[in-house]
Short mmCIF file of C-alpha atoms in Angstrom, two decimals:
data_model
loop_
_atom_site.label_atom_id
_atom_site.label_comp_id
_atom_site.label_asym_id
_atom_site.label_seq_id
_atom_site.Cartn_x
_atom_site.Cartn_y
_atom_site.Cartn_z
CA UNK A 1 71.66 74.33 96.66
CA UNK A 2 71.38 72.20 93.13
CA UNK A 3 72.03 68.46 92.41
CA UNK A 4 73.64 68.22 88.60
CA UNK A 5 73.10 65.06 86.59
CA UNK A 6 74.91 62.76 88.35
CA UNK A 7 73.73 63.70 92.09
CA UNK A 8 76.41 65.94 92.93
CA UNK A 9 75.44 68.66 95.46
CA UNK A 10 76.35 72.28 94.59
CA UNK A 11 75.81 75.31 96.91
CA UNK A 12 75.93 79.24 96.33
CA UNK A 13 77.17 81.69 98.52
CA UNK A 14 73.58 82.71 99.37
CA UNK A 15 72.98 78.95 101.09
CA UNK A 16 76.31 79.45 103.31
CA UNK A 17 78.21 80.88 106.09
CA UNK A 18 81.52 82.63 105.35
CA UNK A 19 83.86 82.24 108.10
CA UNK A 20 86.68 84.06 108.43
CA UNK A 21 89.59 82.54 106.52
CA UNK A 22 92.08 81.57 108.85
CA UNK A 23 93.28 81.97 112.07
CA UNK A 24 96.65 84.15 111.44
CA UNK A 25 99.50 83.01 113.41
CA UNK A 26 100.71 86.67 113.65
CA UNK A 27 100.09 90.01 111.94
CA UNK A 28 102.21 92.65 110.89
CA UNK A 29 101.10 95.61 109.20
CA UNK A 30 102.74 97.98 107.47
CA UNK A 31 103.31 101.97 106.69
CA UNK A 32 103.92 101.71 102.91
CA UNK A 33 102.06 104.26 101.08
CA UNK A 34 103.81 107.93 101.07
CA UNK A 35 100.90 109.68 100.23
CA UNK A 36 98.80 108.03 103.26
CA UNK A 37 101.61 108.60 106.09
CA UNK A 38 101.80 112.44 104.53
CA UNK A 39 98.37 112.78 104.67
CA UNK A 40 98.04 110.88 108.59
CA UNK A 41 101.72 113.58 109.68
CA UNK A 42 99.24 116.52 108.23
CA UNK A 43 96.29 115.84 110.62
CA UNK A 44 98.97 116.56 113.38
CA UNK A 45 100.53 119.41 111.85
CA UNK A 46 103.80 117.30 110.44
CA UNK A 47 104.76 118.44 107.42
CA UNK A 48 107.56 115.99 106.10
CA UNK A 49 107.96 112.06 106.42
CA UNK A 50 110.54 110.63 108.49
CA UNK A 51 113.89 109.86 106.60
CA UNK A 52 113.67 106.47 107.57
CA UNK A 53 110.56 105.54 105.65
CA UNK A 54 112.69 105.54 102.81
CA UNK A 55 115.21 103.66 103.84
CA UNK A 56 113.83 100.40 105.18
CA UNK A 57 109.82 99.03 105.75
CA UNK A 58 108.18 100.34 108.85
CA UNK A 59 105.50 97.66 110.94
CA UNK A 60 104.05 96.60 114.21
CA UNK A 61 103.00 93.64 115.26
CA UNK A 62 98.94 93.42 115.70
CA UNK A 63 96.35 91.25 117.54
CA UNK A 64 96.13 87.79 115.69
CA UNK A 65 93.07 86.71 118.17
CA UNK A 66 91.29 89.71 117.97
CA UNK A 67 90.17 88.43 114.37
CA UNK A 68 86.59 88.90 112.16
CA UNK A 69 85.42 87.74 108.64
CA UNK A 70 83.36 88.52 106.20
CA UNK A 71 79.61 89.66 107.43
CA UNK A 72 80.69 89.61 111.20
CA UNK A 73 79.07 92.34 113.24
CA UNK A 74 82.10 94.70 114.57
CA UNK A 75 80.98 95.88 118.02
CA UNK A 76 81.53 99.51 118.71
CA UNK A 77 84.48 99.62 121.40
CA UNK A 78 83.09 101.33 124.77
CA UNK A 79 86.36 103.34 124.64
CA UNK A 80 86.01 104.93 121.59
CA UNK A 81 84.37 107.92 120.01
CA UNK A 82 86.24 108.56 116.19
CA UNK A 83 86.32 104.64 114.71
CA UNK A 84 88.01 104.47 111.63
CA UNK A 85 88.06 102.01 108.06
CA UNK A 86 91.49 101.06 106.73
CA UNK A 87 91.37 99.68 103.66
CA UNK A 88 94.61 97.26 102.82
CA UNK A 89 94.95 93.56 101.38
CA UNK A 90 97.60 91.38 103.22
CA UNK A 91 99.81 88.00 101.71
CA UNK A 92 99.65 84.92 103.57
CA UNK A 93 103.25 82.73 104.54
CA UNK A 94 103.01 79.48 103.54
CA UNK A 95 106.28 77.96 104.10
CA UNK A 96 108.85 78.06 106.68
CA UNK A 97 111.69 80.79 106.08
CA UNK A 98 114.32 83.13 107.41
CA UNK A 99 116.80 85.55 105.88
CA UNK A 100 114.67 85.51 102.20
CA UNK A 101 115.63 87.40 99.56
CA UNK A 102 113.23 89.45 97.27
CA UNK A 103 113.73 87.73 94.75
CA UNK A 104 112.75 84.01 95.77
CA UNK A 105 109.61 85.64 98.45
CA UNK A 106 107.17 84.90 95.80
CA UNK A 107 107.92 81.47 96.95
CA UNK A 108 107.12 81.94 100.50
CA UNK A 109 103.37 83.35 99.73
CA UNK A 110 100.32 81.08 99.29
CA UNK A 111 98.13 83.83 98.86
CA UNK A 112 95.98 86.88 99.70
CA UNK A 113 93.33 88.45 101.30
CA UNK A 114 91.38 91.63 102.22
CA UNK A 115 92.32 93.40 105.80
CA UNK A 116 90.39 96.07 107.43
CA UNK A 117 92.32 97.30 110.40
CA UNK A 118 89.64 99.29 112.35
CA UNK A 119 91.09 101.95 113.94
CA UNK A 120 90.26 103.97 117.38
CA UNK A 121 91.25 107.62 115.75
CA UNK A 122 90.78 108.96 119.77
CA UNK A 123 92.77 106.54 121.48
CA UNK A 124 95.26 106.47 119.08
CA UNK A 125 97.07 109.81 119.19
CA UNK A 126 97.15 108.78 122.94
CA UNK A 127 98.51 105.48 122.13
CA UNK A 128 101.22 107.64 119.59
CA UNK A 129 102.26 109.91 122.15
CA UNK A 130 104.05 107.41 124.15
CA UNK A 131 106.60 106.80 121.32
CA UNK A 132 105.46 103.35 121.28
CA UNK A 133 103.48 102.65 118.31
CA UNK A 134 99.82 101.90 117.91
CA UNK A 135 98.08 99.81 121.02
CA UNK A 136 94.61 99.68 122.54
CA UNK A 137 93.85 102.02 119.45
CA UNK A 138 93.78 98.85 117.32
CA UNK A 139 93.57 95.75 120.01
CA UNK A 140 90.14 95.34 120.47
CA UNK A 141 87.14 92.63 119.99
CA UNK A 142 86.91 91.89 116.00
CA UNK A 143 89.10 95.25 115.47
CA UNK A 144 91.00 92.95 112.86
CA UNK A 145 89.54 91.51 109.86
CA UNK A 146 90.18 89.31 106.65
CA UNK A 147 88.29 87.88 104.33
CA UNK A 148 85.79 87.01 102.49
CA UNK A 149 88.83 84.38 101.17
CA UNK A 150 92.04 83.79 100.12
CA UNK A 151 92.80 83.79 96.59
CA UNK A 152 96.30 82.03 95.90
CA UNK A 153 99.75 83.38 94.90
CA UNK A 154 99.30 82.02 91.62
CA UNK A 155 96.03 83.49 90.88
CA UNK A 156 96.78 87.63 91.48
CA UNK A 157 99.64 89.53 90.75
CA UNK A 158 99.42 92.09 93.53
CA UNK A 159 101.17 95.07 92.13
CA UNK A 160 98.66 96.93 90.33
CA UNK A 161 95.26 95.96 91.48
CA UNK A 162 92.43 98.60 92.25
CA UNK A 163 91.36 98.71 96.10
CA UNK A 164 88.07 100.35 97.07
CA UNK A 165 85.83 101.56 100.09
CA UNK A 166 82.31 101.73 99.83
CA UNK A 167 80.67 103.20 103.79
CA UNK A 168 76.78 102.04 103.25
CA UNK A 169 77.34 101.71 99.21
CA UNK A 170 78.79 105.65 99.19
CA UNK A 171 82.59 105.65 97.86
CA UNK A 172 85.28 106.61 99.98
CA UNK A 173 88.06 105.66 98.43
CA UNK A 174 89.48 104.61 95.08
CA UNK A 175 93.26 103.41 95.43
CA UNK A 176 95.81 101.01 93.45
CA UNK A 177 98.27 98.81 95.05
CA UNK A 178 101.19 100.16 93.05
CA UNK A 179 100.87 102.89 95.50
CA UNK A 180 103.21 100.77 98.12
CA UNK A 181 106.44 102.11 98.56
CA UNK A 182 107.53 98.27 99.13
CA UNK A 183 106.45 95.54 97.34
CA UNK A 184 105.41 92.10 99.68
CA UNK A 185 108.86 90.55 98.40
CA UNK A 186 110.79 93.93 99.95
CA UNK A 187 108.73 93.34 102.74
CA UNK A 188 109.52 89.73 102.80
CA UNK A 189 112.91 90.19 102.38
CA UNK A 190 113.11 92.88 105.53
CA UNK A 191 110.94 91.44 107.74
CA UNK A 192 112.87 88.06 107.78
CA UNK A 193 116.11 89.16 108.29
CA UNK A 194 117.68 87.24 111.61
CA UNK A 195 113.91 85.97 111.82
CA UNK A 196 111.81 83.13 111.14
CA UNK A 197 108.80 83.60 109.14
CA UNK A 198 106.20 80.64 109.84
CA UNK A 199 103.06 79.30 107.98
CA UNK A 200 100.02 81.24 108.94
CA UNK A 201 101.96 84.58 109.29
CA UNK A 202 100.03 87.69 107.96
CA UNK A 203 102.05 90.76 106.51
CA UNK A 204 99.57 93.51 105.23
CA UNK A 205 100.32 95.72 102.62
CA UNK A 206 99.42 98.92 104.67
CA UNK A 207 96.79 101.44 104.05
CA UNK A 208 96.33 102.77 100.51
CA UNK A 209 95.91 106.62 99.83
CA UNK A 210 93.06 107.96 100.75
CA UNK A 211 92.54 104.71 102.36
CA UNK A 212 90.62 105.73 105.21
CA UNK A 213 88.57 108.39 107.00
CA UNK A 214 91.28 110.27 108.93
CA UNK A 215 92.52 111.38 105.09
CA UNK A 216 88.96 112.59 104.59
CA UNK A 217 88.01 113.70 107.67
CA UNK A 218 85.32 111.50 107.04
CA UNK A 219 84.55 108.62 110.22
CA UNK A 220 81.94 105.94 111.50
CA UNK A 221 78.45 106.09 112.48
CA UNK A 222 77.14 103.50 114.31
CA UNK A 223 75.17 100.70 111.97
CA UNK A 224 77.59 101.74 109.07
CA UNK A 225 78.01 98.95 106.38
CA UNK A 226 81.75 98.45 105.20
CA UNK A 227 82.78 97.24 101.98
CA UNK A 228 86.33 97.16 100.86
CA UNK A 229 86.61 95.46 97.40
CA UNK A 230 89.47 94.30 95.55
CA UNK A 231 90.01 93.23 92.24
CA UNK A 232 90.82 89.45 92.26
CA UNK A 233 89.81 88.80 95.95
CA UNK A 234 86.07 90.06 96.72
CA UNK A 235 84.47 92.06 99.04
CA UNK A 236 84.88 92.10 102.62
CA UNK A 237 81.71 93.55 103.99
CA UNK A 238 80.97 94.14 107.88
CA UNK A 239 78.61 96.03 109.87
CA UNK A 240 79.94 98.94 112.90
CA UNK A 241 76.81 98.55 115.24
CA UNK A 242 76.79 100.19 118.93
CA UNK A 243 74.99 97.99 121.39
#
């Protein structure tokens, strides 16, 4: 903390708390990146992506509650043996819409921030095998996290920013974000169709390639240290400790 010439009161990151950004009013994530679903469909001995991924977005809905920020402690899941890093940024709504086209989303998006979806590798082919989509796998104390802030729409262009995962200052991965398949207006513009879009709503851009440790074959230990960083937001850093 510093006083300037006049008596006004200045404070570094280093004398405060960073809390986690907001309190999303929903999250949606994404499958967007081709060569991360090829590389996930390999690790079960799937060869080719689904037609469909090419024809319109795929998502599921998330835990919003189930939320972290930046320097929480992530509490190993009792459940779980294989935990997993995903490393994806996400844009924020910030207005009221429905039926929005691609080319007026940009107007529907105050901004961005850093999501790591951690992952129960274990639970989830369980979770997969009902035809269902991802559950328990991903619903879990802090299992969702954003931070360390939002940087607004009119500060990043998200197409072609670099993405990267550090596990205890080791890198793991070393993506762009012109590797979605759809941009955040396609998203946008799919997602809202027949449905309202609210302030507060989170829609993440997926996992890059090579986003995470399933591609690598590469997972958790407990008292890992996380860092995803990416360019024009930050670094979003949390600790995996087993109590």
């Amino acid at each position: 903390m510093r006083k300037n010439d006049i008596g006004e009161i200045f404070f570094s990151l280093n004398d405060v708390t960073v809390k986690v950004p907001l309190q999303p009013v929903s999250i949606r994530d994404t499958l967007n990146s081709e060569v991360h679903f090829k590389n996930s469909l390999e690790v079960v001995g799937i060869s080719e992506l689904p037609a469909l991924f090419y024809e319109r977005p795929y998502y599921y809905r998330t835990s919003h509650t189930s939320i972290a920020g930046h320097e929480d402690v992530i509490p190993w899941p009792s459940f779980g043996e294989r935990l997993d890093f995903e490393l994806e940024f996400a844009a924020i709504v910030g207005k009221k819409g429905i039926n929005i086209s691609a080319e007026t989303a940009h107007e529907y998006i105050m901004g961005y921030t850093i999501f790591n979806d951690i992952s129960i590798r274990d639970y989830q082919r369980k979770d997969m095998s009902t035809s269902m989509g991802p559950s328990k796998c991903k619903n879990f104390s802090h299992g969702n996290i954003l931070g360390p802030c939002i940087v607004t729409s009119d500060e990043l262009d998200p197409s072609n920013i670099r993405l990267q995962a550090r596990i205890n200052g080791e890198d793991w991965s070393d993506s762009r974000s012109s590797d979605m398949h759809y941009s955040f207006a396609q998203l946008i513009e799919f997602i809202s169709k027949e449905e309202t879009l609210y302030p507060g709503e989170i829609i993440c851009s997926g996992t890059m390639a090579f986003g995470c440790g399933l591609e690598i074959n590469r997972y958790l230990k407990s008292n890992d240290i996380i860092e995803l960083e990416v360019d024009g937001i930050g670094i979003l850093r949390n600790q995996i400790i087993k109590f």
